[in-house]
Short mmCIF file of C-alpha atoms and ligand atoms in Angstrom, two decimals:
data_model
loop_
_atom_site.label_atom_id
_atom_site.label_comp_id
_atom_site.label_asym_id
_atom_site.label_seq_id
_atom_site.Cartn_x
_atom_site.Cartn_y
_atom_site.Cartn_z
CA MET A 1 114.01 26.83 22.48
CA ALA A 2 117.33 25.12 22.62
CA LYS A 3 119.11 23.90 19.59
CA PHE A 4 118.96 20.15 19.12
CA SER A 5 122.96 20.04 19.11
CA ASP A 6 122.70 21.61 22.76
CA ILE A 7 120.72 18.49 24.05
CA LYS A 8 122.74 16.04 26.20
CA GLY A 9 119.97 14.36 28.31
CA PHE A 10 116.29 13.53 28.63
CA ALA A 11 114.08 13.59 31.73
CA PHE A 12 111.11 11.38 31.43
CA ASP A 13 107.64 11.41 33.05
CA LEU A 14 106.47 7.95 33.54
CA ASP A 15 102.65 7.52 33.67
CA GLY A 16 101.37 8.34 30.13
CA VAL A 17 104.91 8.77 28.68
CA ILE A 18 106.66 5.43 29.19
CA ALA A 19 103.83 3.19 30.40
CA ASP A 20 100.19 3.09 29.64
CA THR A 21 99.30 3.56 33.30
CA ALA A 22 97.55 6.92 33.12
CA ARG A 23 94.31 5.08 32.34
CA PHE A 24 94.88 2.93 35.47
CA HIS A 25 95.18 6.06 37.67
CA GLY A 26 91.99 7.38 35.93
CA GLU A 27 90.11 4.12 36.57
CA ALA A 28 91.13 4.01 40.37
CA TRP A 29 90.36 7.77 40.83
CA ARG A 30 86.94 7.32 39.12
CA GLN A 31 86.09 4.69 41.84
CA THR A 32 87.08 7.30 44.46
CA ALA A 33 85.01 10.00 42.77
CA ASP A 34 82.03 7.66 42.79
CA GLU A 35 82.53 6.88 46.43
CA VAL A 36 82.73 10.54 47.50
CA GLY A 37 79.89 11.69 45.22
CA THR A 38 81.79 13.79 42.74
CA THR A 39 80.72 13.52 38.95
CA TRP A 40 83.58 12.12 36.83
CA THR A 41 84.13 14.29 33.76
CA PRO A 42 86.88 14.13 30.95
CA GLU A 43 88.08 17.54 32.17
CA LEU A 44 88.64 16.40 35.75
CA ALA A 45 90.42 13.20 34.45
CA GLU A 46 92.77 15.21 32.29
CA GLY A 47 93.48 17.74 35.11
CA LEU A 48 94.48 14.98 37.54
CA LYS A 49 97.34 13.81 35.34
CA GLY A 50 100.73 14.40 36.82
CA ILE A 51 99.24 15.62 40.09
CA SER A 52 100.40 13.93 43.37
CA ARG A 53 98.14 11.41 45.16
CA MET A 54 96.90 13.73 47.93
CA ALA A 55 96.57 16.80 45.70
CA SER A 56 94.57 14.58 43.19
CA LEU A 57 92.19 13.55 45.94
CA GLN A 58 91.69 17.19 46.97
CA MET A 59 90.82 18.12 43.46
CA ILE A 60 88.27 15.32 43.34
CA LEU A 61 86.70 16.47 46.52
CA ASP A 62 86.76 20.17 45.53
CA ALA A 63 85.17 19.29 42.11
CA GLY A 64 82.23 17.81 43.98
CA GLY A 65 82.06 20.54 46.65
CA HIS A 66 83.07 18.01 49.27
CA ALA A 67 86.26 19.69 50.55
CA GLU A 68 84.83 20.07 54.14
CA ASP A 69 83.14 16.64 54.32
CA PHE A 70 86.20 14.48 55.19
CA SER A 71 88.63 14.55 58.06
CA GLN A 72 92.47 14.35 57.35
CA ALA A 73 92.27 10.64 58.48
CA ALA A 74 89.29 9.91 56.19
CA LYS A 75 91.29 11.62 53.22
CA GLU A 76 94.32 9.43 54.02
CA ALA A 77 92.07 6.24 54.06
CA LEU A 78 90.52 7.27 50.66
CA ALA A 79 93.95 7.79 49.19
CA GLU A 80 95.36 4.50 50.54
CA LYS A 81 92.27 2.70 49.13
CA LYS A 82 92.82 4.31 45.71
CA ASN A 83 96.53 3.28 45.80
CA HIS A 84 95.51 -0.25 46.79
CA ASN A 85 93.20 -0.50 43.78
CA TYR A 86 95.71 1.11 41.51
CA GLN A 87 98.43 -1.39 42.55
CA GLN A 88 95.99 -4.21 41.83
CA LEU A 89 95.58 -2.81 38.33
CA ILE A 90 99.28 -2.47 37.65
CA SER A 91 100.36 -5.71 39.27
CA THR A 92 100.42 -7.53 35.89
CA LEU A 93 102.35 -4.94 33.95
CA THR A 94 105.15 -6.32 31.68
CA GLU A 95 107.47 -5.10 28.97
CA ALA A 96 104.47 -5.35 26.56
CA ASP A 97 102.83 -2.45 28.52
CA ILE A 98 105.51 -0.02 27.41
CA LEU A 99 103.89 2.59 25.19
CA PRO A 100 104.43 2.23 21.42
CA GLY A 101 107.86 3.20 20.29
CA MET A 102 109.20 4.14 23.70
CA LYS A 103 111.53 1.11 24.15
CA ALA A 104 113.14 1.80 20.71
CA PHE A 105 113.49 5.48 21.55
CA ILE A 106 115.09 4.83 25.00
CA GLU A 107 117.48 2.35 23.26
CA SER A 108 118.39 4.86 20.65
CA ILE A 109 119.05 7.56 23.23
CA LYS A 110 121.44 5.13 25.10
CA ALA A 111 123.11 4.14 21.86
CA VAL A 112 124.00 7.83 21.06
CA GLY A 113 125.35 8.28 24.62
CA TYR A 114 122.71 10.71 26.09
CA THR A 115 121.77 10.28 29.71
CA MET A 116 118.23 9.71 31.05
CA SER A 117 116.41 10.23 34.40
CA VAL A 118 112.81 9.91 35.55
CA ALA A 119 110.67 12.72 36.92
CA SER A 120 107.47 11.02 38.00
CA ALA A 121 105.07 12.23 40.69
CA SER A 122 104.35 8.52 41.39
CA LYS A 123 105.69 6.82 44.46
CA ASN A 124 105.07 3.60 42.44
CA ALA A 125 107.53 4.53 39.68
CA PRO A 126 110.43 2.24 40.80
CA MET A 127 108.07 -0.70 40.88
CA ILE A 128 106.63 0.02 37.44
CA LEU A 129 110.07 0.53 35.85
CA ASP A 130 111.10 -2.82 37.36
CA HIS A 131 107.94 -4.51 35.81
CA LEU A 132 108.75 -2.97 32.44
CA GLY A 133 112.46 -4.06 32.60
CA LEU A 134 113.68 -0.43 32.12
CA THR A 135 115.27 0.47 35.46
CA ASN A 136 118.83 0.09 34.27
CA TYR A 137 118.52 2.61 31.36
CA PHE A 138 118.18 5.44 33.88
CA VAL A 139 120.83 7.15 35.95
CA GLY A 140 118.33 7.94 38.56
CA ILE A 141 114.63 8.44 39.60
CA VAL A 142 113.62 11.51 41.48
CA ASP A 143 112.05 10.37 44.74
CA PRO A 144 108.78 12.38 44.92
CA ALA A 145 108.65 11.90 48.68
CA THR A 146 111.59 14.26 48.89
CA LEU A 147 109.95 17.12 47.04
CA LYS A 148 108.58 20.31 48.67
CA HIS A 149 106.28 20.88 45.75
CA GLY A 150 104.58 18.79 43.19
CA LYS A 151 104.13 19.43 39.43
CA PRO A 152 103.36 22.17 38.18
CA ASN A 153 106.16 23.46 40.41
CA PRO A 154 109.59 23.20 38.46
CA GLU A 155 111.38 21.35 41.37
CA ILE A 156 110.92 17.80 40.08
CA PHE A 157 112.32 18.67 36.66
CA VAL A 158 115.21 20.71 38.18
CA ARG A 159 116.08 17.62 40.38
CA ALA A 160 115.88 15.37 37.22
CA ALA A 161 118.50 17.59 35.51
CA ASP A 162 120.69 17.44 38.73
CA LEU A 163 120.56 13.65 38.45
CA LEU A 164 121.86 13.86 34.95
CA ASN A 165 124.52 16.33 36.09
CA LEU A 166 123.37 18.79 33.34
CA ASN A 167 122.29 22.38 33.23
CA PRO A 168 118.54 22.29 32.37
CA ALA A 169 119.26 24.11 29.08
CA HIS A 170 120.83 20.82 27.92
CA VAL A 171 117.74 18.75 28.79
CA ILE A 172 114.47 17.69 27.08
CA GLY A 173 111.69 16.86 29.42
CA LEU A 174 108.89 14.57 28.14
CA GLU A 175 105.31 14.88 29.65
CA ASP A 176 101.74 13.96 28.95
CA SER A 177 100.25 16.44 31.38
CA ALA A 178 99.59 20.16 31.41
CA ALA A 179 101.05 20.29 34.98
CA GLY A 180 104.18 18.49 33.87
CA ILE A 181 104.82 20.80 30.86
CA THR A 182 104.49 23.85 33.15
CA SER A 183 107.12 22.12 35.45
CA ILE A 184 109.47 21.54 32.59
CA ASN A 185 109.18 24.99 31.29
CA GLY A 186 109.75 26.49 34.69
CA ALA A 187 112.84 24.43 35.04
CA GLY A 188 114.32 25.86 31.86
CA GLU A 189 114.34 22.63 29.92
CA THR A 190 112.82 22.09 26.48
CA SER A 191 109.37 20.70 26.85
CA LEU A 192 108.15 17.76 24.72
CA ALA A 193 104.42 17.12 25.10
CA ILE A 194 102.57 13.78 24.10
CA GLY A 195 98.86 14.10 23.65
CA GLN A 196 96.37 16.65 22.47
CA ALA A 197 98.14 19.88 21.20
CA ASP A 198 95.45 22.07 22.26
CA VAL A 199 95.54 20.81 25.83
CA LEU A 200 99.35 20.98 25.97
CA SER A 201 99.75 24.12 23.84
CA ASP A 202 102.56 25.48 26.29
CA ALA A 203 104.99 22.84 25.16
CA ASP A 204 107.93 23.68 22.85
CA LEU A 205 107.52 20.42 20.85
CA ASN A 206 104.20 18.55 20.44
CA PHE A 207 103.69 14.87 19.52
CA ALA A 208 100.20 13.20 19.12
CA SER A 209 101.48 9.86 20.18
CA THR A 210 104.61 8.09 21.63
CA ALA A 211 104.85 6.24 18.39
CA GLU A 212 105.99 9.39 16.65
CA ILE A 213 108.81 10.11 19.00
CA THR A 214 112.27 9.45 17.56
CA LEU A 215 115.54 11.49 17.61
CA VAL A 216 115.22 12.27 13.99
CA ASN A 217 111.53 13.61 14.45
CA ILE A 218 112.70 15.67 17.42
CA GLU A 219 115.59 17.20 15.66
CA ALA A 220 113.28 17.99 12.72
CA LYS A 221 110.91 19.93 15.14
CA MET A 222 113.81 21.83 16.63
CA THR A 223 115.29 23.14 13.42
P1 B16 B 1 101.11 7.59 42.96
P2 B16 B 1 103.57 10.86 36.49
C1 B16 B 1 101.70 10.79 38.34
O1 B16 B 1 102.72 10.08 37.62
C2 B16 B 1 100.38 10.45 37.68
O2 B16 B 1 100.21 11.07 36.49
C3 B16 B 1 99.16 10.87 38.61
O3 B16 B 1 97.91 10.52 38.04
C4 B16 B 1 99.38 10.25 39.99
O4 B16 B 1 98.42 10.73 40.86
C5 B16 B 1 100.78 10.65 40.51
O5 B16 B 1 101.66 10.20 39.61
C6 B16 B 1 101.00 10.00 41.90
O6 B16 B 1 101.11 8.63 41.73
O7 B16 B 1 99.78 7.67 43.66
O8 B16 B 1 101.44 6.29 42.30
O9 B16 B 1 102.21 8.06 43.90
O10 B16 B 1 102.59 11.16 35.36
O11 B16 B 1 104.15 12.01 37.12
O12 B16 B 1 104.57 9.87 36.15
MG1 MG B 2 102.32 11.56 33.28
#
């Protein structure tokens, strides 16, 4: 693991790290699972975190043994419907939906002079950051439409370090998903996980909730 004094920037996942939107993705995918006849389980819900829209749909179809039941056009229609339902759920997001402690953490990073970028698999990320009033804190947002591979591939966190103009060794990546932690580790960044330590055991640093994330607490875990 890097030393805290080596750190110069932060690459943030969005859903489940900055905003409490992971539950809205879950709610919308649960409707899709019901529609296609796949049983919704906590394990399926957890495994979908950080996974791109079409790959998530495929996981839901596979979980119910329905991989062969839908044409490509029918799959695209299901994904479109899920996104419509999801956008309805997030349409009322405001600054109050920033996860506990994250606004203060982002402000403290800015005050110290570190840079920040966003590494979200979500095509809705720019709109969500706008709703939350956070867009201007970040030097850039990786556009997931330009990626060859989604999480757990390292590509998105490598690109997030590029946006910061930093070697990944100088970056901490923050994630709430197992796929995202694998992506950060593969990119050569320090991985900071938010959530259950047993599910996210590959992370360099584990925090149970966003409320505990401060520069002081990160430094303490890195020394
Ligand atoms: P969209 P993150 C991910 O965002 C979500 O965790 C995942 O549930 C979602 O399927 C994916 O974005 C794609 O989102 O359908 O809005 O493009 O956690 O990487 O910020
Ligand atoms: Mg996430």
